Coordinates of C-alpha atoms and ligand atoms in Angstrom, one line a residue:
Chain A
M18 CA 0.0 0.0 0.0
K19 CA 1.3 3.5 -0.9
E20 CA 0.4 6.7 0.8
L21 CA 0.2 10.1 -0.9
T22 CA -0.4 13.4 1.0
I23 CA -1.4 16.6 -0.7
I24 CA -0.3 19.8 1.0
S25 CA 0.1 23.5 0.2
G26 CA 1.5 25.5 3.1
K27 CA -0.6 28.5 2.2
G28 CA -4.3 27.7 2.2
G29 CA -6.6 28.2 -0.7
T30 CA -4.2 27.2 -3.4
G31 CA -6.6 24.5 -4.6
K32 CA -5.3 21.5 -2.6
T33 CA -8.7 20.0 -2.0
T34 CA -9.7 20.6 -5.6
V35 CA -6.7 18.5 -6.7
T36 CA -7.4 15.9 -4.0
A37 CA -11.0 15.5 -5.1
A38 CA -10.0 15.1 -8.7
F39 CA -7.4 12.5 -7.8
A40 CA -9.9 10.7 -5.7
I41 CA -12.2 10.3 -8.8
L42 CA -9.3 9.3 -11.1
A43 CA -7.7 6.8 -8.7
K44 CA -9.0 3.3 -8.8
N45 CA -9.0 1.2 -5.7
T46 CA -8.2 3.9 -3.2
I47 CA -9.1 5.1 0.3
L48 CA -9.3 8.8 1.1
A49 CA -8.4 10.5 4.3
D50 CA -9.3 14.1 4.9
C51 CA -6.5 15.2 7.3
D52 CA -7.5 18.9 7.1
V53 CA -9.5 18.2 10.3
D54 CA -9.6 21.9 11.2
A55 CA -11.5 23.0 8.1
A56 CA -12.4 19.8 6.3
D57 CA -13.8 20.5 2.8
L58 CA -13.4 17.3 0.8
H59 CA -16.8 16.0 2.0
L60 CA -18.4 19.0 0.2
I61 CA -17.4 17.5 -3.1
L62 CA -17.5 13.8 -2.4
T63 CA -20.8 14.0 -0.4
P64 CA -20.0 11.0 1.8
E65 CA -22.6 8.7 3.3
E66 CA -21.7 7.9 6.9
I67 CA -21.1 4.2 7.7
S68 CA -19.8 4.7 11.2
S69 CA -18.6 7.4 13.6
A70 CA -16.9 7.7 16.9
D71 CA -15.8 10.3 19.4
F72 CA -12.3 11.5 19.3
I73 CA -10.8 11.5 22.8
G74 CA -7.8 13.8 22.2
G75 CA -6.4 13.7 25.7
R76 CA -7.1 14.8 29.2
G77 CA -8.1 18.2 30.6
P78 CA -8.4 19.6 34.1
Q79 CA -11.7 19.7 35.9
L80 CA -11.9 22.0 38.9
D81 CA -14.4 21.1 41.6
S82 CA -15.3 24.4 43.2
E83 CA -16.7 22.7 46.3
K84 CA -13.3 21.4 47.2
C85 CA -11.4 24.5 46.3
T86 CA -10.2 26.6 49.2
S87 CA -9.0 29.5 46.9
C88 CA -5.4 29.1 47.9
G89 CA -4.3 30.3 44.5
E90 CA -1.5 27.8 44.1
C91 CA -2.8 26.6 40.7
Q92 CA -3.0 30.1 39.3
R93 CA 0.5 30.9 40.5
L94 CA 2.0 27.8 38.8
C95 CA 0.0 27.6 35.6
R96 CA 2.4 28.8 32.8
F97 CA -0.5 29.4 30.3
D98 CA -2.4 32.0 32.3
A99 CA -5.4 29.7 32.1
I100 CA -6.7 30.0 35.6
E101 CA -8.8 33.0 36.3
F102 CA -10.1 34.4 39.5
S103 CA -13.1 36.5 40.2
E104 CA -15.0 37.3 43.4
E105 CA -18.2 35.8 42.1
S106 CA -17.0 32.5 40.7
G107 CA -13.7 32.0 42.5
Y108 CA -11.0 30.1 40.6
V109 CA -12.0 28.8 37.1
I110 CA -10.1 27.3 34.3
N111 CA -10.3 29.1 30.9
E112 CA -10.4 26.1 28.6
F113 CA -9.4 28.1 25.6
A114 CA -6.2 29.2 27.2
C115 CA -5.5 25.9 29.0
D116 CA -2.8 23.7 27.5
C117 CA -4.0 20.6 29.4
C118 CA -0.6 20.1 31.0
G119 CA -1.9 18.8 34.3
L120 CA 0.4 20.8 36.5
C121 CA -2.5 22.4 38.4
A122 CA -4.0 18.9 39.2
L123 CA -0.6 17.8 40.5
A124 CA -0.2 20.9 42.6
C125 CA -3.6 21.5 44.1
P126 CA -3.3 20.7 47.8
E127 CA -7.0 20.0 48.1
E128 CA -7.1 17.6 45.1
A129 CA -9.8 19.9 43.8
I130 CA -8.5 19.5 40.2
T131 CA -8.5 16.2 38.4
M132 CA -7.5 15.3 34.9
E133 CA -10.4 13.8 32.9
D134 CA -10.7 12.5 29.3
T135 CA -11.9 15.1 26.9
I136 CA -13.9 14.7 23.7
N137 CA -12.2 16.9 21.1
G138 CA -14.2 16.0 18.0
R139 CA -15.7 13.2 16.0
W140 CA -14.4 11.0 13.2
F141 CA -16.3 9.1 10.5
I142 CA -16.0 6.4 8.0
S143 CA -18.1 7.0 5.0
D144 CA -18.9 5.7 1.5
T145 CA -18.3 8.0 -1.4
R146 CA -18.5 7.6 -5.1
A147 CA -14.7 7.7 -5.2
G148 CA -14.3 5.0 -2.5
K149 CA -14.3 4.8 1.2
M150 CA -13.3 7.9 3.1
V151 CA -12.1 8.6 6.6
H152 CA -12.8 12.1 7.8
A153 CA -13.2 14.0 11.0
R154 CA -14.5 17.1 12.7
L155 CA -12.4 18.8 15.3
G156 CA -14.6 20.5 18.0
I157 CA -14.6 24.2 17.6
G158 CA -11.5 25.8 19.0
E159 CA -10.1 22.5 20.1
D160 CA -6.6 21.5 20.6
N161 CA -4.9 18.3 19.4
S162 CA -5.5 18.5 15.7
G163 CA -2.2 16.7 15.2
K164 CA -3.5 13.7 17.1
L165 CA -6.7 13.6 15.2
V166 CA -4.8 13.7 11.9
T167 CA -2.7 10.8 13.1
L168 CA -5.9 8.9 14.0
V169 CA -7.6 9.7 10.6
R170 CA -4.4 8.5 8.8
Q171 CA -4.2 5.3 10.9
Q172 CA -7.9 4.5 10.2
G173 CA -7.3 5.2 6.5
K174 CA -4.4 2.7 6.5
L175 CA -6.4 0.1 8.3
M176 CA -9.2 0.6 5.9
A177 CA -6.9 0.3 2.9
K178 CA -5.5 -3.0 4.2
K179 CA -9.0 -4.4 4.9
E180 CA -10.3 -3.4 1.5
G181 CA -7.1 -4.5 -0.3
C182 CA -6.6 -1.0 -1.7
E183 CA -3.2 -0.1 -3.1
L184 CA -3.4 3.6 -2.3
L185 CA -4.3 6.0 0.5
I186 CA -4.7 9.7 -0.5
N187 CA -4.5 12.2 2.3
D188 CA -5.9 15.7 1.9
G189 CA -3.4 17.5 4.2
P190 CA -3.9 20.5 6.5
P191 CA -2.5 24.0 5.6
G192 CA 0.5 25.4 7.4
I193 CA 3.8 23.8 8.5
G194 CA 2.8 23.0 12.1
C195 CA 2.0 19.9 14.0
P196 CA -1.0 18.7 12.0
V197 CA 1.0 19.0 8.8
T198 CA 3.9 17.0 10.4
A199 CA 1.4 14.4 11.4
A200 CA 0.0 14.2 7.9
I201 CA 3.3 13.7 6.1
T202 CA 5.6 11.7 8.4
G203 CA 6.3 8.3 6.8
V204 CA 4.2 8.8 3.6
D205 CA 5.6 7.6 0.3
L206 CA 5.1 10.9 -1.6
V207 CA 4.0 14.5 -1.0
L208 CA 2.4 16.7 -3.6
I209 CA 2.8 20.4 -2.9
V210 CA 0.1 22.5 -4.6
T211 CA 1.2 26.1 -4.8
E212 CA 0.3 29.2 -6.8
P213 CA 2.5 31.9 -8.4
T214 CA 2.1 34.5 -5.7
L215 CA 4.8 35.6 -3.4
S216 CA 3.0 34.1 -0.4
G217 CA 2.4 30.8 -2.3
M218 CA 6.0 30.6 -3.2
H219 CA 7.3 31.5 0.2
D220 CA 5.1 28.8 1.8
M221 CA 6.0 26.2 -0.8
E222 CA 9.6 26.7 0.2
R223 CA 8.7 26.3 3.9
V224 CA 6.7 23.1 3.3
H225 CA 9.4 21.8 1.0
G226 CA 11.8 22.4 3.9
L227 CA 9.6 20.3 6.1
C228 CA 9.6 17.5 3.6
R229 CA 13.4 17.6 3.4
H230 CA 13.5 17.7 7.2
F231 CA 11.6 14.3 7.2
D232 CA 13.3 13.1 4.1
I233 CA 10.1 12.6 2.1
P234 CA 10.1 12.8 -1.7
A235 CA 7.9 15.7 -3.0
L236 CA 6.4 16.8 -6.3
V237 CA 5.1 20.3 -7.1
C238 CA 1.9 21.5 -8.9
V239 CA 1.3 25.1 -9.7
N240 CA -2.3 26.2 -9.7
R241 CA -3.5 29.3 -11.6
F242 CA 0.0 29.4 -13.1
D243 CA -1.0 32.1 -15.7
L244 CA -1.9 34.6 -13.0
N245 CA 1.8 35.7 -12.9
L246 CA 4.0 34.1 -15.5
V247 CA 7.2 35.6 -14.1
N248 CA 6.6 34.0 -10.7
S249 CA 5.6 30.7 -12.4
E250 CA 9.0 30.8 -14.1
K251 CA 10.7 31.4 -10.7
I252 CA 8.9 28.3 -9.4
R253 CA 10.2 26.3 -12.3
G254 CA 13.7 27.5 -11.5
Y255 CA 13.3 26.6 -7.8
C256 CA 12.1 23.1 -8.8
T257 CA 15.0 22.5 -11.2
E258 CA 17.5 23.8 -8.7
H259 CA 16.1 21.5 -6.0
K260 CA 15.4 18.5 -8.3
L261 CA 11.7 18.8 -7.4
P262 CA 9.6 17.3 -10.2
L263 CA 7.0 19.9 -11.4
V264 CA 4.1 17.7 -12.5
G265 CA 1.5 20.2 -13.6
E266 CA 0.6 23.8 -14.2
I267 CA -3.1 24.5 -14.0
P268 CA -4.5 27.6 -15.6
L269 CA -6.7 30.2 -13.8
D270 CA -10.3 29.6 -14.8
P271 CA -13.4 30.6 -12.9
V272 CA -15.1 27.4 -14.1
V273 CA -13.4 25.6 -11.2
N274 CA -15.7 27.5 -8.8
K275 CA -18.7 26.4 -10.8
A276 CA -17.6 22.8 -10.4
Q277 CA -17.4 23.4 -6.7
V278 CA -20.8 25.0 -6.5
A279 CA -22.2 22.0 -8.4
R280 CA -20.4 19.8 -5.8
M281 CA -18.3 18.0 -8.5
S282 CA -14.7 17.4 -9.0
V283 CA -13.0 19.0 -12.0
I284 CA -12.9 15.6 -13.6
E285 CA -16.7 15.1 -13.5
Y286 CA -17.5 18.7 -14.3
E287 CA -16.0 19.6 -17.7
C288 CA -13.4 22.3 -17.0
G289 CA -11.6 22.2 -20.3
L290 CA -7.8 22.7 -20.0
V291 CA -8.0 22.4 -16.2
T292 CA -9.5 18.9 -16.5
Q293 CA -6.9 17.9 -19.0
V294 CA -3.9 19.2 -17.0
V295 CA -5.2 17.5 -13.8
R296 CA -5.6 14.2 -15.7
E297 CA -2.0 14.3 -17.0
M298 CA -0.8 15.2 -13.6
W299 CA -2.4 12.2 -12.1
K300 CA -0.6 9.9 -14.6
K301 CA 2.7 11.4 -13.5
V302 CA 1.8 11.0 -9.8
E303 CA 0.8 7.3 -10.4
K304 CA 4.1 6.7 -12.1
E305 CA 6.1 8.3 -9.3
L306 CA 4.2 6.2 -6.8
N307 CA 4.8 3.2 -8.9
I308 CA 1.3 1.9 -8.8
Chain B
M20 CA -8.8 48.6 19.9
I21 CA -7.7 45.2 18.8
I22 CA -9.1 43.7 15.6
A23 CA -8.4 40.2 14.3
I24 CA -8.7 39.5 10.6
A25 CA -9.4 35.8 10.2
S26 CA -10.8 33.2 7.9
G27 CA -11.7 29.6 8.4
K28 CA -10.5 28.8 5.0
G29 CA -7.0 29.8 3.9
G30 CA -6.4 31.7 0.7
T31 CA -9.5 33.9 0.9
G32 CA -7.4 37.0 0.9
K33 CA -7.1 37.5 4.6
T34 CA -3.6 38.9 4.4
T35 CA -4.5 41.2 1.5
I36 CA -7.3 42.7 3.6
A37 CA -5.3 42.9 6.8
T38 CA -2.3 44.7 5.1
N39 CA -4.3 47.0 3.0
L40 CA -6.5 48.0 6.0
A41 CA -3.3 48.6 8.0
L42 CA -1.9 50.9 5.4
V43 CA -5.0 53.0 5.2
A44 CA -6.3 53.1 8.8
P45 CA -4.9 55.9 10.8
A46 CA -2.7 55.1 13.8
S47 CA -2.7 51.4 13.1
Q48 CA -0.4 48.5 14.0
Y49 CA 0.0 45.4 11.9
L50 CA 0.8 42.2 13.9
D51 CA 1.1 39.0 12.0
C52 CA 0.0 36.1 14.2
D53 CA 0.1 33.6 11.4
V54 CA 3.4 32.5 12.7
E55 CA 3.6 29.3 10.7
E56 CA 3.2 31.2 7.5
P57 CA 3.7 34.9 8.1
N58 CA 3.2 36.7 4.8
G59 CA 2.2 40.2 5.6
H60 CA 5.8 41.4 5.4
L61 CA 5.8 40.5 1.7
F62 CA 3.3 43.3 1.1
L63 CA 4.3 45.8 3.7
K64 CA 8.0 45.5 3.2
P65 CA 8.9 46.8 6.7
K66 CA 12.3 47.9 7.8
I67 CA 13.1 45.4 10.6
S68 CA 14.9 47.1 13.5
E69 CA 14.7 44.5 16.1
K70 CA 14.8 40.7 16.2
R71 CA 14.0 38.7 19.4
D72 CA 14.4 35.1 19.9
V73 CA 11.4 33.3 21.3
T74 CA 12.3 30.5 23.6
M75 CA 10.5 27.9 25.6
P76 CA 11.7 26.2 28.8
I77 CA 12.6 22.5 28.6
P78 CA 13.7 20.2 31.4
K79 CA 17.3 19.3 32.1
I80 CA 18.0 16.3 34.3
D81 CA 20.8 16.3 36.8
E82 CA 21.9 12.6 36.6
E83 CA 23.8 13.0 39.9
L84 CA 20.6 13.7 41.8
C85 CA 18.2 11.6 39.8
T86 CA 17.0 8.3 41.3
Y87 CA 15.2 7.2 38.2
C88 CA 11.9 7.0 40.1
G89 CA 9.9 7.8 37.0
Q90 CA 7.6 10.3 38.5
C91 CA 8.4 13.0 36.0
A92 CA 7.6 10.7 33.0
A93 CA 4.3 9.7 34.7
A94 CA 3.4 13.4 35.3
C95 CA 4.1 14.5 31.7
E96 CA 0.9 14.7 29.7
F97 CA 2.7 14.9 26.4
N98 CA 5.0 11.9 26.7
A99 CA 8.0 14.1 26.4
L100 CA 9.9 12.2 29.1
A101 CA 10.8 8.5 29.4
V102 CA 12.8 6.8 32.1
I103 CA 14.5 3.7 30.8
G104 CA 16.7 1.9 33.2
E105 CA 19.2 4.4 34.4
K106 CA 18.5 7.1 31.9
V107 CA 15.9 9.9 31.6
M108 CA 15.2 10.8 28.0
V109 CA 13.8 14.2 27.1
F110 CA 12.0 14.5 23.8
S111 CA 12.2 18.2 23.4
E112 CA 10.1 18.3 20.3
L113 CA 7.1 17.0 22.3
C114 CA 7.7 19.2 25.3
H115 CA 5.2 22.0 26.1
G116 CA 7.4 23.6 28.7
C117 CA 4.7 23.3 31.3
G118 CA 7.0 22.7 34.3
A119 CA 5.0 19.7 35.6
C120 CA 8.1 17.5 35.7
T121 CA 10.2 20.1 37.6
F122 CA 7.3 20.5 40.0
I123 CA 6.9 16.8 40.7
C124 CA 10.5 15.6 41.0
P125 CA 11.1 14.6 44.6
E126 CA 14.9 15.0 44.3
E127 CA 15.0 18.4 42.7
A128 CA 16.9 16.8 39.9
I129 CA 15.3 18.8 37.2
S130 CA 16.4 22.3 36.2
E131 CA 15.3 24.1 33.1
T132 CA 17.1 25.3 30.1
T133 CA 15.6 27.1 27.1
K134 CA 15.1 26.0 23.5
S135 CA 14.5 28.4 20.6
I136 CA 11.2 27.8 18.9
G137 CA 11.1 30.9 16.7
C138 CA 11.6 34.6 16.7
L139 CA 9.9 38.0 16.6
E140 CA 10.8 40.7 14.1
I141 CA 9.7 44.3 14.8
G142 CA 10.0 47.3 12.6
M143 CA 8.2 50.1 10.7
A144 CA 6.6 50.1 7.3
N145 CA 5.6 53.0 5.0
A146 CA 1.9 53.5 5.0
V147 CA -0.1 55.7 2.6
E148 CA 0.4 59.5 2.5
G149 CA 3.8 59.5 4.2
A150 CA 2.5 57.9 7.4
E151 CA 4.3 55.1 9.2
L152 CA 3.0 51.8 10.4
F153 CA 4.2 49.7 13.3
F154 CA 4.9 46.2 12.0
A155 CA 5.7 42.9 13.9
H156 CA 5.5 39.3 13.1
G157 CA 6.4 36.0 14.7
I158 CA 8.1 33.2 12.8
S159 CA 7.9 29.7 14.0
N160 CA 10.9 27.5 13.4
I161 CA 10.5 24.7 10.9
G162 CA 9.5 21.5 12.8
N163 CA 8.4 23.4 15.9
P164 CA 4.9 22.1 16.7
L165 CA 4.0 24.8 19.2
S166 CA 3.0 28.1 17.8
P167 CA 0.8 29.6 20.7
P168 CA 3.8 30.8 22.8
I169 CA 5.0 32.8 19.8
I170 CA 1.6 34.2 19.1
K171 CA 1.4 35.3 22.7
K172 CA 4.7 37.2 22.3
V173 CA 3.4 38.9 19.2
K174 CA 0.2 40.0 21.0
K175 CA 2.3 41.5 23.8
L176 CA 3.3 44.2 21.3
V177 CA -0.3 45.4 20.9
N178 CA -0.7 49.1 21.8
N179 CA -4.3 49.5 22.9
D180 CA -4.4 53.2 21.9
C181 CA -3.8 52.1 18.3
F182 CA -6.0 50.4 15.8
A183 CA -4.2 47.1 16.2
I184 CA -4.7 44.6 13.4
L185 CA -3.9 40.9 14.1
D186 CA -3.5 38.8 11.1
A187 CA -4.9 35.5 12.4
P188 CA -3.8 32.0 11.3
P189 CA -6.3 30.0 9.2
G190 CA -8.4 27.2 10.7
T191 CA -10.2 27.0 14.0
S192 CA -7.8 25.3 16.2
C193 CA -5.5 26.5 19.0
P194 CA -3.3 29.0 17.2
M195 CA -6.4 30.8 15.8
V196 CA -8.2 30.7 19.1
Q197 CA -5.0 32.1 20.8
T198 CA -5.0 35.0 18.4
L199 CA -8.7 35.8 18.8
M200 CA -8.7 35.8 22.6
G201 CA -9.0 39.3 24.0
C202 CA -9.8 40.9 20.7
D203 CA -12.5 43.6 20.5
Y204 CA -13.7 42.5 17.0
C205 CA -13.1 39.9 14.4
L206 CA -13.4 40.4 10.7
F207 CA -13.8 37.2 8.7
V208 CA -12.7 37.2 5.1
T209 CA -14.5 34.6 3.1
E210 CA -15.3 33.5 -0.5
P211 CA -18.9 32.9 -1.7
T212 CA -18.2 29.2 -2.4
P213 CA -19.2 26.0 -0.6
F214 CA -15.7 25.6 0.9
G215 CA -15.8 29.3 1.9
L216 CA -19.1 29.0 3.6
N217 CA -18.3 25.7 5.4
D218 CA -15.1 27.1 6.9
L219 CA -16.7 30.4 7.7
E220 CA -19.4 28.7 9.8
L221 CA -16.8 26.9 11.9
A222 CA -14.8 30.1 12.3
V223 CA -17.8 32.1 13.4
G224 CA -18.5 29.4 15.9
V225 CA -15.1 30.2 17.6
A226 CA -15.8 33.9 17.7
R227 CA -19.2 33.2 19.3
Q228 CA -17.7 30.8 21.9
L229 CA -15.2 33.5 22.8
G230 CA -17.9 36.1 22.9
I231 CA -16.2 38.3 20.2
P232 CA -18.5 40.3 17.9
C233 CA -17.7 39.7 14.2
G234 CA -18.4 40.9 10.7
I235 CA -17.8 39.5 7.3
L236 CA -15.9 40.6 4.2
I237 CA -16.8 38.7 1.0
N238 CA -13.8 38.6 -1.3
R239 CA -14.2 37.6 -5.0
S240 CA -17.9 38.2 -4.3
D241 CA -19.0 37.4 -7.8
S242 CA -17.3 34.0 -8.1
G243 CA -19.7 31.5 -6.6
D244 CA -23.2 31.5 -5.3
N245 CA -25.3 33.5 -2.8
Q246 CA -25.1 31.1 0.1
V247 CA -22.7 33.2 2.2
Q248 CA -25.0 36.2 1.9
E249 CA -28.0 34.1 2.9
Y250 CA -26.1 32.7 5.9
C251 CA -25.1 36.1 7.1
Q252 CA -28.7 37.3 6.9
R253 CA -29.9 34.2 8.8
E254 CA -27.3 34.6 11.5
R255 CA -27.5 38.4 11.6
I256 CA -23.8 38.9 10.9
P257 CA -23.1 42.2 9.2
I258 CA -21.4 42.1 5.8
L259 CA -19.0 45.1 6.0
M260 CA -17.6 44.9 2.5
E261 CA -17.8 43.0 -0.8
I262 CA -14.9 42.9 -3.3
P263 CA -15.5 41.4 -6.7
F264 CA -12.9 39.4 -8.4
D265 CA -10.4 41.6 -10.2
R266 CA -7.5 40.2 -12.2
D267 CA -5.4 43.3 -11.6
L268 CA -5.9 43.0 -7.9
A269 CA -4.9 39.3 -8.0
F270 CA -1.9 40.2 -10.1
A271 CA -0.8 42.9 -7.7
Y272 CA -1.1 40.4 -4.9
S273 CA 0.9 37.8 -6.7
K274 CA 3.7 40.3 -7.0
G275 CA 3.6 41.3 -3.4
E276 CA 2.1 44.7 -3.9
A277 CA -0.5 46.3 -1.7
A278 CA -3.4 47.3 -3.9
V279 CA -4.3 50.5 -2.0
I280 CA -0.9 52.1 -2.8
K281 CA -2.0 52.6 -6.4
S282 CA -5.8 52.6 -6.4
Q283 CA -7.6 55.6 -5.0
S284 CA -11.0 53.9 -5.1
L285 CA -9.7 50.9 -3.1
R286 CA -8.1 53.3 -0.6
E287 CA -11.5 54.9 0.0
G288 CA -13.1 51.5 0.2
F289 CA -10.7 50.4 3.0
L290 CA -11.1 53.7 4.8
K291 CA -14.9 53.0 4.8
L292 CA -14.2 49.5 6.1
H293 CA -12.1 51.1 8.9
H294 CA -15.0 53.4 9.9
K295 CA -17.5 50.6 9.9
I296 CA -15.3 48.4 12.1
V297 CA -14.8 51.3 14.6
A298 CA -18.6 51.9 14.6
E299 CA -19.3 48.2 15.2
V300 CA -16.9 48.0 18.1
E301 CA -18.3 51.2 19.7
K302 CA -21.9 49.8 19.4
Ligands
SF4_11 S1 -3.8 22.0 33.0 FE1 -1.9 23.2 32.8 S2 -2.5 24.9 31.4 FE2 -4.4 24.0 32.1 S3 -5.0 25.2 33.8 FE3 -3.8 23.5 34.6 S4 -1.7 24.2 34.8 FE4 -2.8 25.6 33.5
SF4_12 S1 -4.8 25.0 44.0 FE1 -6.7 23.9 44.3 S2 -7.5 24.7 46.2 FE2 -5.9 26.1 45.5 S3 -7.1 27.6 44.2 FE3 -6.4 26.0 42.9 S4 -8.1 24.6 42.8 FE4 -8.4 25.9 44.6
SF4_13 S1 11.2 12.6 38.9 FE1 13.3 13.4 39.3 S2 14.3 11.7 40.3 FE2 12.5 10.8 39.4 S3 13.2 10.1 37.4 FE3 12.4 12.1 37.1 S4 14.2 13.4 37.3 FE4 14.8 11.5 38.2
SF4_14 S1 8.0 20.6 30.9 FE1 6.0 19.6 30.8 S2 5.8 18.9 28.7 FE2 8.0 19.3 29.1 S3 8.8 17.4 29.8 FE3 8.2 18.5 31.6 S4 6.2 17.7 32.0 FE4 6.6 17.2 29.9

């Protein structure tokens, strides 16, 4: 089984559009939406849920105000300024600021604080017209997206084994932080979808740095390449210099948004040259993956 | 006054809006809290006058004092410590610098050293009409999984007398929440597409949980359908501005140019946006 992750660094470069198209083109594949913060793949693939479960991301502190003697030790020690005090409510934990480190629970002389399992989201296995899909929803403002990404990927792998699929396609999260790391460590290939804007290029170099850090082979695709031909040429230069295969240059065409509004991939909704380029790109990716 | 410019979905033009607004709004500050992918500097081209390292405490074990009792590893919620035989291993990339291990060690065998996780860069940029703009951004080191401590450091630079603009990270998880906390207002930049709407709803959820009033700016407003407008009406969220797709604007962005520098009409548009935000906050 091979594993491909599609990332971008900068958001909005068309990563999910490419993933959805690959999902339709690939035969015998499992999909994993690792963009658990702002999952969008389901909007195109309209999954039908088969099963779902809570995501227990970790533990968090619970303060029992009955036991609390207002000694203030927890607030003094907490390094995340997450314990607030007011005359009316006494000591309370601000769950948005809390890092769930557990120091307050260790320190409270009255054992008024205990660490309890927390539900940080929900994950699903669904049927789609492109194959089975594992996806998740992180609770609003929740922590631990890296862990949820790991869980989604693991479930994707298990599913691929069970169904005898030869490929797992992960739609990765934006950025270069912990969820991205969780989405790319140990995969066979990364496809970086970028755009010819300074921010797109800047971020492409950052995610490429991350791939090199973990020693993962990467490919590049430039979306809306004709928006700025000078920059597209610079991306070509960067790719040649770093021996990064450039597998596709997709033109800017508002028809892509029409496909999205119609809830279709750019393969199913005729997008002219865009469709053609993405098809050719998929062939190159298949070859690179050796499947 | 502290304003966060955010978007659930990336690539909706959040940084374009934040930088252009910062250039036009009087007495403004621009603080880039998107520390994993700070991009505002590409458009504002600030002169950086100061660079500060951002560090995090990590434990250091004194093997002379350690009895390998294992309490530190048991206390660590992030599995950043392991006691194997007569060795305590610290996995600094997992450590959150919380100090629980130091607190619990019965032998006082743990002291702390620091580890660099990123930096802050501070400077000034040229705004419109000869004015100057305070600029700062945080940069997270590649491979550093913890951006909230860097975001906090960036937010410490807020001057409450100014119109402080925080360019928020995309998504709805901890870094975005860290940025929004304590803001007076949040402007969400979205696109009128199914992806845009889906991510907007999640992001509005965060602002509501934090009790922060918010408004919407629809970028490329002619490129999808009407569902974002309908959503805003349903949820009674004010739409403060709509900007249709403009290839020249997109081209200026791609070159790292702030559109308001050249376009008088956009300048007026952003000035209006500034007034509307101030009016919303003062409501
Ligand atoms: S768990 Fe840690 S971060 Fe949360 S309130 Fe307790 S000491 Fe503070
Ligand atoms: S340490 Fe315990 S008793 Fe003291 S203020 Fe905190 S919760 Fe209350
Ligand atoms: S708690 Fe202290 S003494 Fe025990 S293993 Fe850890 S460092 Fe050593
Ligand atoms: S400082 Fe906190 S996170 Fe780091 S090793 Fe100690 S207990 Fe674990």
